[in-house]
Short mmCIF file of C-alpha atoms in Angstrom, two decimals:
data_model
loop_
_atom_site.label_atom_id
_atom_site.label_comp_id
_atom_site.label_asym_id
_atom_site.label_seq_id
_atom_site.Cartn_x
_atom_site.Cartn_y
_atom_site.Cartn_z
CA MET X 1108 96.39 127.97 70.05
CA ALA X 1109 99.92 126.76 69.46
CA ASP X 1110 102.39 126.23 72.26
CA SER X 1111 105.21 128.71 72.56
CA PRO X 1112 108.78 127.40 72.48
CA LEU X 1113 108.90 128.03 76.22
CA GLY X 1114 106.06 125.70 77.13
CA SER X 1115 102.31 125.37 77.15
CA PRO X 1116 99.84 128.27 77.26
CA LEU X 1117 99.08 127.20 80.86
CA GLY X 1118 102.64 128.09 81.88
CA GLY X 1119 104.09 124.62 82.40
CA PRO X 1120 106.15 122.45 80.11
CA ALA X 1121 104.67 121.74 76.71
CA PRO X 1122 102.27 118.79 76.79
CA GLU X 1123 103.25 115.56 75.14
CA PRO X 1124 101.73 115.26 71.66
CA THR X 1125 98.59 113.17 71.29
CA GLY X 1126 96.44 112.05 68.40
CA ILE X 1127 93.62 114.37 69.47
CA ASP X 1128 93.70 117.98 70.58
CA THR X 1129 91.95 118.24 73.97
CA ALA X 1130 91.35 121.95 73.43
CA ARG X 1131 88.75 121.32 70.72
CA GLY X 1132 85.24 119.93 70.52
CA PRO X 1133 83.91 117.95 73.47
CA GLY X 1134 87.22 118.30 75.32
CA ARG X 1135 86.89 122.08 75.35
CA VAL X 1136 83.31 121.85 76.67
CA LEU X 1137 84.39 119.41 79.37
CA VAL X 1138 87.26 121.67 80.45
CA ALA X 1139 84.87 124.65 80.58
CA VAL X 1140 82.27 122.80 82.67
CA TYR X 1141 84.95 121.55 85.06
CA GLY X 1142 86.29 125.10 85.33
CA VAL X 1143 82.84 126.48 86.16
CA PHE X 1144 82.33 123.78 88.78
CA ALA X 1145 85.75 124.47 90.27
CA LEU X 1146 84.82 128.15 90.66
CA ALA X 1147 81.30 127.43 91.93
CA ALA X 1148 82.31 124.78 94.45
CA GLY X 1149 85.35 126.78 95.55
CA ALA X 1150 83.39 129.99 96.09
CA ARG X 1151 80.61 128.18 97.91
CA ALA X 1152 83.05 126.32 100.16
CA ALA X 1153 85.08 129.48 100.89
CA VAL X 1154 81.99 131.36 102.03
CA GLN X 1155 80.67 128.44 104.04
CA LEU X 1156 84.02 127.79 105.73
CA ALA X 1157 84.49 131.47 106.55
CA VAL X 1158 80.98 132.23 107.76
CA GLN X 1159 79.25 128.99 108.81
CA PHE X 1160 82.02 126.50 109.61
CA ASP X 1161 80.58 125.52 113.01
CA GLU X 1162 77.19 124.62 111.49
CA ALA X 1163 78.37 121.74 109.25
CA PRO X 1164 82.16 121.46 109.08
CA VAL X 1165 82.21 118.06 107.37
CA ALA X 1166 79.85 119.17 104.62
CA TYR X 1167 81.80 122.37 103.99
CA LEU X 1168 85.16 120.61 103.97
CA LEU X 1169 83.76 118.06 101.50
CA SER X 1170 82.66 120.93 99.25
CA ALA X 1171 86.18 122.35 99.45
CA LEU X 1172 87.59 118.92 98.56
CA ALA X 1173 85.22 118.79 95.58
CA ALA X 1174 86.51 122.18 94.43
CA VAL X 1175 90.11 120.97 94.60
CA VAL X 1176 89.23 117.83 92.65
CA TYR X 1177 87.49 119.96 89.99
CA VAL X 1178 90.58 122.19 89.69
CA VAL X 1179 92.87 119.18 89.28
CA ALA X 1180 90.55 117.64 86.67
CA THR X 1181 90.34 120.95 84.80
CA VAL X 1182 94.11 121.35 84.67
CA GLY X 1183 94.67 117.72 83.67
CA LEU X 1184 92.10 117.84 80.89
CA ALA X 1185 93.33 121.22 79.62
CA ARG X 1186 96.97 120.18 79.69
CA GLY X 1187 96.47 117.01 77.71
CA GLY X 1188 99.25 114.56 76.95
CA ARG X 1189 99.93 111.45 78.99
CA THR X 1190 100.62 113.33 82.20
CA GLY X 1191 97.52 115.48 81.89
CA ARG X 1192 95.36 112.46 81.09
CA ARG X 1193 96.71 110.55 84.09
CA THR X 1194 96.08 113.53 86.34
CA ALA X 1195 92.55 113.94 84.99
CA LEU X 1196 91.92 110.18 85.29
CA ALA X 1197 92.89 110.22 88.97
CA ALA X 1198 90.75 113.32 89.61
CA CYS X 1199 87.72 111.85 87.82
CA ALA X 1200 88.07 108.58 89.75
CA VAL X 1201 88.27 110.44 93.08
CA GLU X 1202 85.33 112.59 92.05
CA LEU X 1203 83.15 109.65 91.05
CA THR X 1204 84.01 107.83 94.28
CA GLY X 1205 83.22 110.98 96.29
CA VAL X 1206 79.89 111.53 94.55
CA LEU X 1207 78.84 107.92 95.07
CA VAL X 1208 79.99 107.68 98.70
CA VAL X 1209 78.79 111.12 99.84
CA GLY X 1210 75.61 110.81 97.78
CA THR X 1211 74.76 107.48 99.37
CA LEU X 1212 75.67 108.57 102.91
CA SER X 1213 73.71 111.81 102.59
CA LEU X 1214 70.60 109.88 101.62
CA ALA X 1215 71.10 107.03 104.12
CA ASP X 1216 71.84 109.34 107.07
CA PRO X 1217 70.65 112.89 106.34
CA GLU X 1218 71.42 114.00 109.91
CA ALA X 1219 75.13 113.40 109.25
CA PHE X 1220 74.97 116.21 106.68
CA PRO X 1221 73.08 119.13 108.25
CA ASP X 1222 73.89 121.19 105.16
CA ALA X 1223 74.34 119.97 101.60
CA THR X 1224 77.67 119.46 99.89
CA VAL X 1225 78.29 119.62 96.16
CA TRP X 1226 78.08 115.82 96.14
CA SER X 1227 75.05 115.40 98.47
CA GLY X 1228 72.21 113.42 96.97
CA TYR X 1229 74.52 112.60 94.04
CA GLY X 1230 74.74 116.28 93.15
CA GLN X 1231 71.00 116.87 93.24
CA GLY X 1232 71.45 120.54 94.14
CA TYR X 1233 73.47 121.00 90.94
CA GLY X 1234 71.12 119.13 88.61
CA PHE X 1235 73.04 115.85 89.07
CA ILE X 1236 75.89 117.28 86.98
CA PRO X 1237 78.41 116.24 89.69
CA LEU X 1238 77.33 112.63 89.06
CA ALA X 1239 77.44 112.88 85.26
CA LEU X 1240 80.66 114.91 85.04
CA PRO X 1241 83.16 112.26 86.17
CA VAL X 1242 81.47 109.64 84.00
CA LEU X 1243 81.73 111.95 80.97
CA GLY X 1244 85.31 112.78 81.92
CA LEU X 1245 86.27 109.12 82.15
CA LEU X 1246 84.58 108.36 78.82
CA TRP X 1247 86.40 111.28 77.17
CA LEU X 1248 89.73 110.13 78.58
CA ARG X 1249 89.09 106.62 77.27
CA HIS X 1250 88.28 108.11 73.86
CA LEU X 1251 91.53 110.10 73.91
CA SER X 1252 93.52 107.02 74.84
CA GLN X 1253 91.95 104.97 72.06
CA ALA X 1254 92.48 107.76 69.51
CA ASP X 1255 96.08 108.08 70.62
CA GLU X 1256 96.62 104.33 70.15
CA GLU X 1257 95.04 104.45 66.70
CA ALA X 1258 97.29 107.37 65.76
CA GLY X 1259 100.29 105.27 66.69
CA GLY X 1260 100.94 106.96 70.04
CA ARG X 1261 102.21 110.15 68.42
#
């Protein structure tokens, strides 16, 4: 899909050109998976915060944080360009740190997490996708950066 003269299809300014189109191939799959996780984590956190907040507030707030991180990563990856890649890079780094820290704490001290978060047990409740996703995102971003350099930074 081509950008309109008024900006990108996402409504913001047109992304800076890159050597690779992030809306194709593995980039499109990655954006879709991040979008699904943003919706899943956001819906789960919204219900938990509204109905069960007093049972495990830290766990539910961490799930809400995960949803926000997934939204930011989705937008950054979909937007592309230098700004989008930097945004996605920051989101993937925060996500990987969150998965590793929360995953380790939830296994070391299960009583601290009376209910699971998206990142508990390294994302075990989601088939470990929350652990794999930031790694794949970081690898894809590195690939985009290298492709952009090879294309002469177009």
